PDB file of C-alpha atoms and ligand atoms in Angstrom:
ATOM      1  CA  MET K   8    -177.363  92.200 -75.634  1.00 78.00           C
ATOM      2  CA  LEU K   9    -173.112  92.293 -73.340  1.00 91.00           C
ATOM      3  CA  ILE K  10    -170.537  94.321 -75.646  1.00 94.00           C
ATOM      4  CA  LYS K  11    -169.105  91.761 -75.384  1.00 96.00           C
ATOM      5  CA  ASP K  12    -171.978  89.784 -77.804  1.00 97.00           C
ATOM      6  CA  ILE K  13    -171.900  92.823 -79.610  1.00 98.00           C
ATOM      7  CA  GLN K  14    -168.390  92.838 -80.411  1.00 98.00           C
ATOM      8  CA  ASN K  15    -168.104  88.819 -81.306  1.00 98.00           C
ATOM      9  CA  GLU K  16    -171.611  89.632 -83.366  1.00 98.00           C
ATOM     10  CA  ILE K  17    -169.459  92.509 -85.506  1.00 98.00           C
ATOM     11  CA  LEU K  18    -166.541  89.896 -85.547  1.00 98.00           C
ATOM     12  CA  ARG K  19    -168.515  87.005 -87.034  1.00 98.00           C
ATOM     13  CA  LEU K  20    -170.037  89.296 -89.972  1.00 98.00           C
ATOM     14  CA  LYS K  21    -166.958  91.142 -90.369  1.00 97.00           C
ATOM     15  CA  LYS K  22    -165.406  87.772 -91.506  1.00 97.00           C
ATOM     16  CA  GLU K  23    -168.653  86.461 -92.997  1.00 97.00           C
ATOM     17  CA  LYS K  24    -169.214  89.870 -95.073  1.00 97.00           C
ATOM     18  CA  ASP K  25    -165.130  90.764 -95.610  1.00 97.00           C
ATOM     19  CA  ILE K  26    -164.957  93.867 -94.317  1.00 97.00           C
ATOM     20  CA  CYS K  27    -161.706  95.087 -92.269  1.00 96.00           C
ATOM     21  CA  ILE K  28    -162.450  97.889 -89.704  1.00 97.00           C
ATOM     22  CA  LEU K  29    -160.233 100.860 -89.653  1.00 96.00           C
ATOM     23  CA  ALA K  30    -160.316 102.569 -86.288  1.00 97.00           C
ATOM     24  CA  HIS K  31    -158.208 106.183 -85.392  1.00 95.00           C
ATOM     25  CA  SER K  32    -156.729 105.883 -81.813  1.00 94.00           C
ATOM     26  CA  TYR K  33    -159.612 108.172 -80.616  1.00 95.00           C
ATOM     27  CA  GLN K  34    -162.225 106.002 -81.283  1.00 96.00           C
ATOM     28  CA  ALA K  35    -163.308 103.934 -77.966  1.00 95.00           C
ATOM     29  CA  ARG K  36    -162.098 101.611 -76.103  1.00 94.00           C
ATOM     30  CA  GLU K  37    -165.093  99.323 -77.168  1.00 96.00           C
ATOM     31  CA  ILE K  38    -163.930  99.715 -80.992  1.00 97.00           C
ATOM     32  CA  VAL K  39    -160.351  99.448 -80.494  1.00 96.00           C
ATOM     33  CA  GLU K  40    -161.104  96.062 -79.563  1.00 96.00           C
ATOM     34  CA  ILE K  41    -162.717  94.887 -83.057  1.00 98.00           C
ATOM     35  CA  ALA K  42    -160.602  96.865 -85.197  1.00 97.00           C
ATOM     36  CA  ASP K  43    -157.887  95.204 -88.119  1.00 96.00           C
ATOM     37  CA  CYS K  44    -156.274  97.982 -87.556  1.00 94.00           C
ATOM     38  CA  VAL K  45    -155.839 100.777 -85.127  1.00 94.00           C
ATOM     39  CA  GLY K  46    -153.483 103.696 -85.117  1.00 90.00           C
ATOM     40  CA  ASP K  47    -153.245 107.535 -86.557  1.00 85.00           C
ATOM     41  CA  SER K  48    -154.263 109.283 -89.550  1.00 79.00           C
ATOM     42  CA  TYR K  49    -151.101 108.274 -90.911  1.00 75.00           C
ATOM     43  CA  LYS K  50    -150.588 104.481 -90.041  1.00 84.00           C
ATOM     44  CA  LEU K  51    -154.222 104.024 -91.283  1.00 87.00           C
ATOM     45  CA  SER K  52    -153.814 105.774 -94.554  1.00 76.00           C
ATOM     46  CA  VAL K  53    -150.927 103.396 -94.991  1.00 81.00           C
ATOM     47  CA  ASP K  54    -153.245 100.134 -93.540  1.00 87.00           C
ATOM     48  CA  ALA K  55    -155.787 100.977 -95.709  1.00 83.00           C
ATOM     49  CA  SER K  56    -153.965 101.291 -98.978  1.00 82.00           C
ATOM     50  CA  LYS K  57    -152.421  97.549 -97.643  1.00 88.00           C
ATOM     51  CA  THR K  58    -155.453  96.091 -97.200  1.00 88.00           C
ATOM     52  CA  ASP K  59    -157.461  93.872 -99.847  1.00 88.00           C
ATOM     53  CA  ASN K  60    -160.560  92.926 -98.035  1.00 94.00           C
ATOM     54  CA  GLU K  61    -163.562  93.638-100.181  1.00 95.00           C
ATOM     55  CA  ASN K  62    -164.840  96.083 -97.877  1.00 96.00           C
ATOM     56  CA  ILE K  63    -163.119  99.053 -95.540  1.00 96.00           C
ATOM     57  CA  LEU K  64    -165.732  99.472 -92.606  1.00 97.00           C
ATOM     58  CA  PHE K  65    -163.888 102.759 -91.003  1.00 96.00           C
ATOM     59  CA  CYS K  66    -164.319 104.310 -87.538  1.00 97.00           C
ATOM     60  CA  GLY K  67    -163.071 108.169 -87.090  1.00 96.00           C
ATOM     61  CA  VAL K  68    -164.734 110.985 -89.120  1.00 96.00           C
ATOM     62  CA  HIS K  69    -165.520 111.271 -92.320  1.00 95.00           C
ATOM     63  CA  PHE K  70    -162.016 112.824 -94.101  1.00 94.00           C
ATOM     64  CA  MET K  71    -159.915 109.325 -93.212  1.00 93.00           C
ATOM     65  CA  ALA K  72    -162.258 107.563 -94.965  1.00 94.00           C
ATOM     66  CA  GLU K  73    -162.498 109.838 -97.996  1.00 93.00           C
ATOM     67  CA  THR K  74    -159.097 109.488 -97.963  1.00 91.00           C
ATOM     68  CA  ALA K  75    -159.355 105.429 -97.601  1.00 90.00           C
ATOM     69  CA  LYS K  76    -161.601 105.810-101.019  1.00 92.00           C
ATOM     70  CA  MET K  77    -158.786 107.506-102.592  1.00 92.00           C
ATOM     71  CA  LEU K  78    -156.844 105.147-101.666  1.00 88.00           C
ATOM     72  CA  SER K  79    -158.520 102.005-101.935  1.00 89.00           C
ATOM     73  CA  PRO K  80    -160.918 103.022-105.531  1.00 91.00           C
ATOM     74  CA  ASP K  81    -161.292  99.805-106.066  1.00 91.00           C
ATOM     75  CA  LYS K  82    -163.062  98.777-103.009  1.00 93.00           C
ATOM     76  CA  HIS K  83    -166.694  99.759-100.639  1.00 95.00           C
ATOM     77  CA  VAL K  84    -165.448 102.331 -97.711  1.00 96.00           C
ATOM     78  CA  TYR K  85    -167.975 103.217 -95.974  1.00 97.00           C
ATOM     79  CA  LEU K  86    -167.898 105.154 -92.262  1.00 97.00           C
ATOM     80  CA  ALA K  87    -169.719 103.825 -89.394  1.00 98.00           C
ATOM     81  CA  ASN K  88    -171.409 106.950 -89.214  1.00 98.00           C
ATOM     82  CA  PRO K  89    -171.902 109.319 -92.183  1.00 95.00           C
ATOM     83  CA  GLY K  90    -172.826 113.071 -89.651  1.00 94.00           C
ATOM     84  CA  VAL K  91    -169.980 112.590 -88.066  1.00 97.00           C
ATOM     85  CA  GLY K  92    -166.992 115.360 -89.272  1.00 96.00           C
ATOM     86  CA  CYS K  93    -164.606 116.797 -88.295  1.00 96.00           C
ATOM     87  CA  PRO K  94    -164.727 121.394 -88.190  1.00 95.00           C
ATOM     88  CA  MET K  95    -161.150 121.551 -88.958  1.00 96.00           C
ATOM     89  CA  ALA K  96    -161.379 119.819 -91.626  1.00 94.00           C
ATOM     90  CA  GLU K  97    -164.212 122.198 -92.834  1.00 90.00           C
ATOM     91  CA  GLN K  98    -162.395 125.509 -92.121  1.00 92.00           C
ATOM     92  CA  MET K  99    -161.018 126.216 -95.690  1.00 91.00           C
ATOM     93  CA  GLU K 100    -162.183 127.193 -99.040  1.00 91.00           C
ATOM     94  CA  PRO K 101    -160.535 126.078-102.285  1.00 94.00           C
ATOM     95  CA  GLU K 102    -160.902 129.648-103.404  1.00 94.00           C
ATOM     96  CA  ILE K 103    -158.221 131.068-100.603  1.00 91.00           C
ATOM     97  CA  ILE K 104    -155.699 128.506-101.529  1.00 93.00           C
ATOM     98  CA  GLU K 105    -156.416 129.398-105.225  1.00 92.00           C
ATOM     99  CA  ALA K 106    -156.074 133.151-104.147  1.00 92.00           C
ATOM    100  CA  VAL K 107    -152.687 132.457-102.660  1.00 90.00           C
ATOM    101  CA  LYS K 108    -150.665 130.813-105.355  1.00 90.00           C
ATOM    102  CA  ARG K 109    -152.046 133.173-108.197  1.00 93.00           C
ATOM    103  CA  SER K 110    -150.436 136.492-105.808  1.00 93.00           C
ATOM    104  CA  ASP K 111    -147.360 133.602-105.063  1.00 93.00           C
ATOM    105  CA  PRO K 112    -147.617 131.551-107.528  1.00 92.00           C
ATOM    106  CA  ASP K 113    -143.694 129.868-106.224  1.00 93.00           C
ATOM    107  CA  ARG K 114    -145.630 128.829-102.858  1.00 95.00           C
ATOM    108  CA  LYS K 115    -146.231 125.201-102.542  1.00 96.00           C
ATOM    109  CA  VAL K 116    -149.481 124.626-100.588  1.00 97.00           C
ATOM    110  CA  VAL K 117    -149.058 121.750 -97.616  1.00 97.00           C
ATOM    111  CA  ALA K 118    -152.395 120.874 -96.477  1.00 96.00           C
ATOM    112  CA  TYR K 119    -152.571 118.745 -93.118  1.00 95.00           C
ATOM    113  CA  ILE K 120    -154.273 115.158 -93.984  1.00 93.00           C
ATOM    114  CA  ASN K 121    -157.395 116.931 -92.165  1.00 94.00           C
ATOM    115  CA  THR K 122    -158.654 118.943 -94.834  1.00 95.00           C
ATOM    116  CA  THR K 123    -161.648 117.561 -97.676  1.00 94.00           C
ATOM    117  CA  ALA K 124    -161.509 116.369-101.393  1.00 94.00           C
ATOM    118  CA  LYS K 125    -162.056 119.142-103.257  1.00 93.00           C
ATOM    119  CA  LEU K 126    -159.037 121.481-100.661  1.00 95.00           C
ATOM    120  CA  LYS K 127    -156.015 118.570-101.095  1.00 95.00           C
ATOM    121  CA  ALA K 128    -156.930 119.053-104.804  1.00 95.00           C
ATOM    122  CA  VAL K 129    -155.516 122.369-104.893  1.00 95.00           C
ATOM    123  CA  CYS K 130    -152.323 121.817-102.981  1.00 96.00           C
ATOM    124  CA  ASP K 131    -148.961 119.896-103.721  1.00 96.00           C
ATOM    125  CA  VAL K 132    -148.948 117.662-100.552  1.00 96.00           C
ATOM    126  CA  CYS K 133    -150.167 115.910 -97.764  1.00 94.00           C
ATOM    127  CA  VAL K 134    -149.219 115.663 -94.724  1.00 94.00           C
ATOM    128  CA  THR K 135    -150.264 113.764 -91.029  1.00 90.00           C
ATOM    129  CA  SER K 136    -148.719 114.700 -87.725  1.00 91.00           C
ATOM    130  CA  SER K 137    -146.433 112.144 -87.854  1.00 88.00           C
ATOM    131  CA  SER K 138    -145.327 113.102 -91.122  1.00 90.00           C
ATOM    132  CA  ALA K 139    -145.420 116.413 -91.115  1.00 94.00           C
ATOM    133  CA  VAL K 140    -141.851 117.194 -90.100  1.00 95.00           C
ATOM    134  CA  LYS K 141    -139.992 114.346 -91.831  1.00 94.00           C
ATOM    135  CA  ILE K 142    -142.467 115.723 -95.805  1.00 95.00           C
ATOM    136  CA  VAL K 143    -141.206 119.465 -95.043  1.00 97.00           C
ATOM    137  CA  SER K 144    -138.266 118.401 -94.905  1.00 96.00           C
ATOM    138  CA  ALA K 145    -137.730 115.968 -97.547  1.00 95.00           C
ATOM    139  CA  MET K 146    -139.581 119.151 -99.931  1.00 95.00           C
ATOM    140  CA  LYS K 147    -136.742 120.706-102.351  1.00 95.00           C
ATOM    141  CA  GLU K 148    -139.215 123.567-102.381  1.00 95.00           C
ATOM    142  CA  ASN K 149    -138.757 125.750 -99.515  1.00 96.00           C
ATOM    143  CA  LYS K 150    -141.553 128.587-100.045  1.00 96.00           C
ATOM    144  CA  LEU K 151    -144.648 127.001 -98.632  1.00 97.00           C
ATOM    145  CA  LEU K 152    -147.689 127.538 -97.102  1.00 96.00           C
ATOM    146  CA  PHE K 153    -148.991 125.449 -94.382  1.00 97.00           C
ATOM    147  CA  ILE K 154    -152.091 124.663 -93.929  1.00 96.00           C
ATOM    148  CA  PRO K 155    -155.670 124.485 -91.926  1.00 96.00           C
ATOM    149  CA  ASP K 156    -153.432 124.141 -88.862  1.00 97.00           C
ATOM    150  CA  CYS K 157    -151.616 127.513 -87.928  1.00 97.00           C
ATOM    151  CA  ASN K 158    -150.257 125.060 -84.313  1.00 98.00           C
ATOM    152  CA  LEU K 159    -149.058 122.146 -86.301  1.00 97.00           C
ATOM    153  CA  GLY K 160    -147.096 124.948 -88.291  1.00 97.00           C
ATOM    154  CA  ALA K 161    -145.832 126.445 -86.068  1.00 97.00           C
ATOM    155  CA  PHE K 162    -144.199 123.298 -85.042  1.00 97.00           C
ATOM    156  CA  VAL K 163    -143.083 122.505 -88.037  1.00 97.00           C
ATOM    157  CA  GLN K 164    -141.821 126.121 -88.613  1.00 97.00           C
ATOM    158  CA  LYS K 165    -140.012 125.665 -85.832  1.00 95.00           C
ATOM    159  CA  ALA K 166    -138.680 121.546 -86.478  1.00 96.00           C
ATOM    160  CA  VAL K 167    -137.657 123.127 -89.850  1.00 97.00           C
ATOM    161  CA  PRO K 168    -135.957 127.260 -89.410  1.00 97.00           C
ATOM    162  CA  ASP K 169    -134.441 126.985 -93.234  1.00 96.00           C
ATOM    163  CA  LYS K 170    -137.726 126.885 -95.199  1.00 97.00           C
ATOM    164  CA  ASP K 171    -140.069 129.906 -95.258  1.00 97.00           C
ATOM    165  CA  ILE K 172    -143.678 128.292 -93.983  1.00 97.00           C
ATOM    166  CA  LYS K 173    -146.501 130.865 -93.961  1.00 96.00           C
ATOM    167  CA  LEU K 174    -149.208 130.024 -92.367  1.00 96.00           C
ATOM    168  CA  LEU K 175    -152.990 130.837 -92.377  1.00 93.00           C
ATOM    169  CA  GLN K 176    -155.235 131.175 -88.954  1.00 91.00           C
ATOM    170  CA  GLY K 177    -157.142 127.309 -88.489  1.00 95.00           C
ATOM    171  CA  GLY K 178    -156.758 124.719 -86.422  1.00 97.00           C
ATOM    172  CA  CYS K 179    -158.101 122.014 -84.139  1.00 97.00           C
ATOM    173  CA  PRO K 180    -161.269 123.581 -81.962  1.00 97.00           C
ATOM    174  CA  VAL K 181    -160.479 120.210 -79.203  1.00 97.00           C
ATOM    175  CA  HIS K 182    -156.430 121.145 -78.821  1.00 98.00           C
ATOM    176  CA  ALA K 183    -156.540 124.673 -79.353  1.00 97.00           C
ATOM    177  CA  ALA K 184    -159.098 124.257 -76.208  1.00 97.00           C
ATOM    178  CA  VAL K 185    -156.011 124.030 -74.253  1.00 97.00           C
ATOM    179  CA  ASP K 186    -154.257 126.837 -71.952  1.00 96.00           C
ATOM    180  CA  PRO K 187    -150.716 127.476 -71.475  1.00 98.00           C
ATOM    181  CA  ASP K 188    -152.463 127.557 -67.672  1.00 98.00           C
ATOM    182  CA  GLU K 189    -153.544 124.055 -67.414  1.00 98.00           C
ATOM    183  CA  VAL K 190    -150.297 122.585 -68.113  1.00 98.00           C
ATOM    184  CA  ARG K 191    -149.244 124.087 -65.224  1.00 97.00           C
ATOM    185  CA  ALA K 192    -151.426 123.276 -63.066  1.00 98.00           C
ATOM    186  CA  ALA K 193    -150.915 119.724 -64.028  1.00 98.00           C
ATOM    187  CA  LYS K 194    -147.633 120.003 -63.673  1.00 98.00           C
ATOM    188  CA  ALA K 195    -148.044 120.888 -60.243  1.00 98.00           C
ATOM    189  CA  ALA K 196    -150.693 118.860 -59.236  1.00 98.00           C
ATOM    190  CA  HIS K 197    -148.695 115.433 -60.248  1.00 98.00           C
ATOM    191  CA  PRO K 198    -145.076 116.990 -60.302  1.00 98.00           C
ATOM    192  CA  ASN K 199    -143.024 113.716 -61.103  1.00 97.00           C
ATOM    193  CA  ALA K 200    -144.794 113.202 -64.144  1.00 98.00           C
ATOM    194  CA  LEU K 201    -143.492 113.636 -68.086  1.00 98.00           C
ATOM    195  CA  VAL K 202    -146.170 116.128 -70.594  1.00 98.00           C
ATOM    196  CA  LEU K 203    -146.791 114.546 -73.513  1.00 98.00           C
ATOM    197  CA  VAL K 204    -149.150 116.840 -75.741  1.00 98.00           C
ATOM    198  CA  HIS K 205    -149.767 116.546 -79.303  1.00 97.00           C
ATOM    199  CA  PRO K 206    -149.013 119.504 -81.993  1.00 97.00           C
ATOM    200  CA  GLU K 207    -152.220 120.886 -82.986  1.00 98.00           C
ATOM    201  CA  CYS K 208    -151.920 122.300 -79.137  1.00 98.00           C
ATOM    202  CA  ARG K 209    -150.710 125.805 -79.157  1.00 98.00           C
ATOM    203  CA  PRO K 210    -147.236 127.016 -79.213  1.00 97.00           C
ATOM    204  CA  SER K 211    -147.993 127.965 -75.285  1.00 98.00           C
ATOM    205  CA  VAL K 212    -149.004 124.450 -74.816  1.00 98.00           C
ATOM    206  CA  THR K 213    -146.460 122.765 -76.338  1.00 97.00           C
ATOM    207  CA  GLU K 214    -143.185 124.594 -75.301  1.00 97.00           C
ATOM    208  CA  GLN K 215    -143.426 123.391 -71.831  1.00 98.00           C
ATOM    209  CA  ALA K 216    -144.130 119.379 -72.553  1.00 98.00           C
ATOM    210  CA  ASP K 217    -141.252 117.600 -72.372  1.00 98.00           C
ATOM    211  CA  TYR K 218    -142.689 115.443 -75.806  1.00 98.00           C
ATOM    212  CA  VAL K 219    -144.555 117.068 -78.495  1.00 97.00           C
ATOM    213  CA  GLY K 220    -146.061 114.130 -81.382  1.00 94.00           C
ATOM    214  CA  SER K 221    -148.535 113.002 -83.162  1.00 92.00           C
ATOM    215  CA  THR K 222    -151.118 110.521 -81.440  1.00 92.00           C
ATOM    216  CA  SER K 223    -148.986 107.102 -82.330  1.00 91.00           C
ATOM    217  CA  GLY K 224    -145.584 108.899 -81.444  1.00 93.00           C
ATOM    218  CA  ILE K 225    -147.584 109.512 -77.979  1.00 96.00           C
ATOM    219  CA  MET K 226    -148.757 106.488 -76.999  1.00 96.00           C
ATOM    220  CA  ASP K 227    -144.855 104.564 -78.299  1.00 96.00           C
ATOM    221  CA  PHE K 228    -143.359 106.838 -76.090  1.00 98.00           C
ATOM    222  CA  ALA K 229    -145.098 106.499 -73.086  1.00 98.00           C
ATOM    223  CA  LYS K 230    -144.931 102.949 -73.050  1.00 98.00           C
ATOM    224  CA  LYS K 231    -141.310 103.006 -74.260  1.00 98.00           C
ATOM    225  CA  SER K 232    -140.613 105.077 -71.190  1.00 98.00           C
ATOM    226  CA  ASP K 233    -138.957 104.459 -68.235  1.00 98.00           C
ATOM    227  CA  ALA K 234    -140.668 107.274 -66.369  1.00 98.00           C
ATOM    228  CA  LYS K 235    -143.891 105.944 -64.315  1.00 98.00           C
ATOM    229  CA  GLU K 236    -146.181 108.990 -64.916  1.00 98.00           C
ATOM    230  CA  PHE K 237    -147.851 111.263 -68.149  1.00 98.00           C
ATOM    231  CA  ILE K 238    -149.665 113.716 -68.575  1.00 98.00           C
ATOM    232  CA  ILE K 239    -151.059 113.620 -71.498  1.00 98.00           C
ATOM    233  CA  GLY K 240    -152.054 116.215 -73.548  1.00 98.00           C
ATOM    234  CA  THR K 241    -154.036 115.098 -76.897  1.00 98.00           C
ATOM    235  CA  GLU K 242    -157.631 112.855 -77.177  1.00 97.00           C
ATOM    236  CA  MET K 243    -158.440 111.553 -73.616  1.00 96.00           C
ATOM    237  CA  SER K 244    -159.444 108.745 -74.919  1.00 95.00           C
ATOM    238  CA  ILE K 245    -155.354 108.203 -75.487  1.00 96.00           C
ATOM    239  CA  ALA K 246    -155.220 108.445 -71.799  1.00 97.00           C
ATOM    240  CA  GLU K 247    -157.524 105.756 -70.897  1.00 94.00           C
ATOM    241  CA  HIS K 248    -155.694 103.861 -73.975  1.00 94.00           C
ATOM    242  CA  LEU K 249    -152.651 103.865 -72.692  1.00 97.00           C
ATOM    243  CA  GLN K 250    -153.783 102.549 -68.835  1.00 97.00           C
ATOM    244  CA  TYR K 251    -155.452  99.854 -70.718  1.00 95.00           C
ATOM    245  CA  GLU K 252    -151.642  98.478 -72.404  1.00 95.00           C
ATOM    246  CA  CYS K 253    -149.466  99.699 -69.101  1.00 98.00           C
ATOM    247  CA  PRO K 254    -151.534  98.555 -65.906  1.00 98.00           C
ATOM    248  CA  ASP K 255    -148.147 100.238 -63.959  1.00 98.00           C
ATOM    249  CA  LYS K 256    -147.929 103.427 -64.866  1.00 98.00           C
ATOM    250  CA  LYS K 257    -149.987 105.785 -64.315  1.00 98.00           C
ATOM    251  CA  PHE K 258    -151.809 108.680 -66.969  1.00 98.00           C
ATOM    252  CA  TYR K 259    -153.034 111.517 -66.315  1.00 98.00           C
ATOM    253  CA  ILE K 260    -155.802 113.586 -68.390  1.00 98.00           C
ATOM    254  CA  LEU K 261    -154.125 117.768 -69.213  1.00 98.00           C
ATOM    255  CA  SER K 262    -157.246 119.003 -69.133  1.00 97.00           C
ATOM    256  CA  LYS K 263    -161.239 118.276 -69.035  1.00 95.00           C
ATOM    257  CA  LYS K 264    -161.694 119.686 -72.598  1.00 95.00           C
ATOM    258  CA  ILE K 265    -159.893 118.160 -75.132  1.00 96.00           C
ATOM    259  CA  LEU K 266    -163.421 115.136 -75.775  1.00 96.00           C
ATOM    260  CA  CYS K 267    -163.260 115.442 -79.766  1.00 97.00           C
ATOM    261  CA  PRO K 268    -167.597 115.290 -79.656  1.00 96.00           C
ATOM    262  CA  ASN K 269    -167.230 113.990 -83.371  1.00 97.00           C
ATOM    263  CA  MET K 270    -164.962 111.459 -82.627  1.00 96.00           C
ATOM    264  CA  LYS K 271    -167.160 110.079 -79.712  1.00 94.00           C
ATOM    265  CA  MET K 272    -170.175 109.627 -81.433  1.00 97.00           C
ATOM    266  CA  THR K 273    -170.104 106.718 -83.080  1.00 98.00           C
ATOM    267  CA  THR K 274    -171.032 103.971 -81.040  1.00 97.00           C
ATOM    268  CA  LEU K 275    -170.694 100.488 -81.279  1.00 98.00           C
ATOM    269  CA  MET K 276    -173.829  99.898 -82.886  1.00 97.00           C
ATOM    270  CA  ASP K 277    -173.286 102.211 -84.723  1.00 98.00           C
ATOM    271  CA  VAL K 278    -169.750  99.735 -86.479  1.00 98.00           C
ATOM    272  CA  TYR K 279    -172.398  97.141 -85.767  1.00 98.00           C
ATOM    273  CA  ASN K 280    -175.603  97.858 -88.108  1.00 98.00           C
ATOM    274  CA  SER K 281    -173.197  98.898 -90.388  1.00 98.00           C
ATOM    275  CA  CYS K 282    -171.420  94.881 -90.861  1.00 98.00           C
ATOM    276  CA  VAL K 283    -175.370  94.073 -90.910  1.00 98.00           C
ATOM    277  CA  GLY K 284    -176.008  97.024 -93.575  1.00 98.00           C
ATOM    278  CA  ILE K 285    -172.897  96.447 -95.823  1.00 98.00           C
ATOM    279  CA  GLY K 286    -173.971  94.522 -99.078  1.00 94.00           C
ATOM    280  CA  SER K 287    -177.293  94.684 -98.635  1.00 94.00           C
ATOM    281  CA  GLY K 288    -177.398  99.852 -99.135  1.00 94.00           C
ATOM    282  CA  GLY K 289    -178.160  99.866 -95.218  1.00 95.00           C
ATOM    283  CA  ALA K 290    -174.600 101.048 -94.109  1.00 98.00           C
ATOM    284  CA  TYR K 291    -173.100 104.524 -95.693  1.00 98.00           C
ATOM    285  CA  GLU K 292    -170.983 104.121 -98.581  1.00 98.00           C
ATOM    286  CA  ILE K 293    -168.172 106.947 -99.418  1.00 97.00           C
ATOM    287  CA  ILE K 294    -168.617 107.418-103.259  1.00 97.00           C
ATOM    288  CA  MET K 295    -166.189 109.372-105.051  1.00 96.00           C
ATOM    289  CA  SER K 296    -166.333 110.327-108.919  1.00 96.00           C
ATOM    290  CA  PRO K 297    -163.000 108.657-110.794  1.00 96.00           C
ATOM    291  CA  GLU K 298    -162.173 112.872-111.381  1.00 95.00           C
ATOM    292  CA  GLU K 299    -162.322 114.028-107.961  1.00 95.00           C
ATOM    293  CA  ILE K 300    -160.404 110.643-106.693  1.00 96.00           C
ATOM    294  CA  ALA K 301    -157.589 112.103-109.669  1.00 96.00           C
ATOM    295  CA  SER K 302    -157.515 115.441-108.390  1.00 95.00           C
ATOM    296  CA  ALA K 303    -157.225 114.955-104.539  1.00 94.00           C
ATOM    297  CA  ARG K 304    -154.011 111.288-104.764  1.00 93.00           C
ATOM    298  CA  VAL K 305    -152.042 113.891-106.152  1.00 94.00           C
ATOM    299  CA  CYS K 306    -150.796 115.493-102.966  1.00 93.00           C
ATOM    300  CA  ILE K 307    -150.925 111.979-100.866  1.00 91.00           C
ATOM    301  CA  ASP K 308    -149.520 110.250-103.325  1.00 90.00           C
ATOM    302  CA  GLU K 309    -146.853 112.531-102.971  1.00 93.00           C
ATOM    303  CA  MET K 310    -147.334 111.601 -98.934  1.00 90.00           C
ATOM    304  CA  LEU K 311    -146.679 108.932 -99.463  1.00 86.00           C
ATOM    305  CA  ARG K 312    -143.416 109.000-102.258  1.00 89.00           C
ATOM    306  CA  LEU K 313    -142.536 111.533 -99.163  1.00 90.00           C
ATOM    307  CA  GLY K 314    -142.847 109.665 -95.923  1.00 79.00           C
ATOM    308  CA  GLY K 315    -141.368 106.745 -96.603  1.00 53.00           C
TER     309      GLY K 315
HETATM  310  P1  13P D  23    -153.302 112.422 -85.916  1.00 80.23           P
HETATM  311  O1  13P D  23    -154.102 110.911 -85.642  1.00 80.23           O
HETATM  312  O2  13P D  23    -152.807 112.462 -87.130  1.00 80.23           O
HETATM  313  O3  13P D  23    -152.599 112.380 -84.302  1.00 80.23           O
HETATM  314  O4  13P D  23    -154.170 113.233 -85.763  1.00 80.23           O
HETATM  315  C1  13P D  23    -155.019 113.334 -84.135  1.00 80.23           C
HETATM  316  C2  13P D  23    -156.282 114.511 -84.890  1.00 80.23           C
HETATM  317  O5  13P D  23    -156.984 114.559 -85.121  1.00 80.23           O
HETATM  318  C3  13P D  23    -157.074 113.280 -85.950  1.00 80.23           C
HETATM  319  O6  13P D  23    -158.586 114.556 -85.950  1.00 80.23           O
HETATM  320 FE1  SF4 D  24    -160.667 116.611 -86.145  1.00 80.23          FE
HETATM  321 FE2  SF4 D  24    -160.040 117.580 -84.031  1.00 80.23          FE
HETATM  322 FE3  SF4 D  24    -161.855 116.265 -83.695  1.00 80.23          FE
HETATM  323 FE4  SF4 D  24    -159.096 115.524 -84.451  1.00 80.23          FE
HETATM  324  S1  SF4 D  24    -159.351 115.892 -82.672  1.00 80.23           S
HETATM  325  S2  SF4 D  24    -161.324 115.322 -85.513  1.00 80.23           S
HETATM  326  S3  SF4 D  24    -158.362 117.467 -86.033  1.00 80.23           S
HETATM  327  S4  SF4 D  24    -161.809 117.979 -84.281  1.00 80.23           S
END
């Protein structure tokens, strides 16, 4: 079967079984093309809460599908490839946060959305990379602990200097792998290009950038800018998606290391097989108890309240 034939069959099954496909922007082109909603973590969590389809099929990593389930507990939420997790989301155990809270009870805990539901359950508010500065600024408390990404946390610290924000050592192994020398080399190779970087990269990388923002922020910036060349410092699929959308501009990858193997594990055939399996027990459904949902949702609801 050709890619186009598989895509057409997915579109047919989607209609027949009332499936909404949500795809993170780091997914492959052929998946993005058949998705109902594409975006960064914040956009997808809002989209998940608004859809009225009976079934949601998530193409991304486990914590994203879990978040979609928490926002749509009455719907069936599936993950297209059951084996796909995010290493950052698994980095911290709730006991670490509980110990900090015991020693410093006034400190509110801000959790990046890239965390498990059991970790979210002991945190006060969630943020995504596109909403972190806005939400932290909007919080009335000044003493905060930001987990797990110390690079995103450092970016927030710099943007909201009047707050006392404590960090723990954690982060995205993919973005953190970018070296500041790679930025200098990319600039030397493409002197007319603007450097657009994700805040999950190290401060030594972000401080050399022309723009620092979430996946959607980077895409919007590149599309609206009058500049013609860009060095993209986030998962390399973004450079490819932008090249399709802006054929008159040029996009270069900042580093060959920014490839998320987890995001690349979902294939178009996984999406097709999940669509076939939905309704007959052949797809991987996210199952959470009402108690698990209730305890982790508090900080997601707080994010939606403060994020607008
Ligand atoms: P955003 O989607 O919030 O930009 O985060 C990037 C990421 O690493 C997702 O896993
Ligand atoms: Fe996790 Fe980083 Fe991959 Fe995003 S890019 S899914 S944060 S490992």
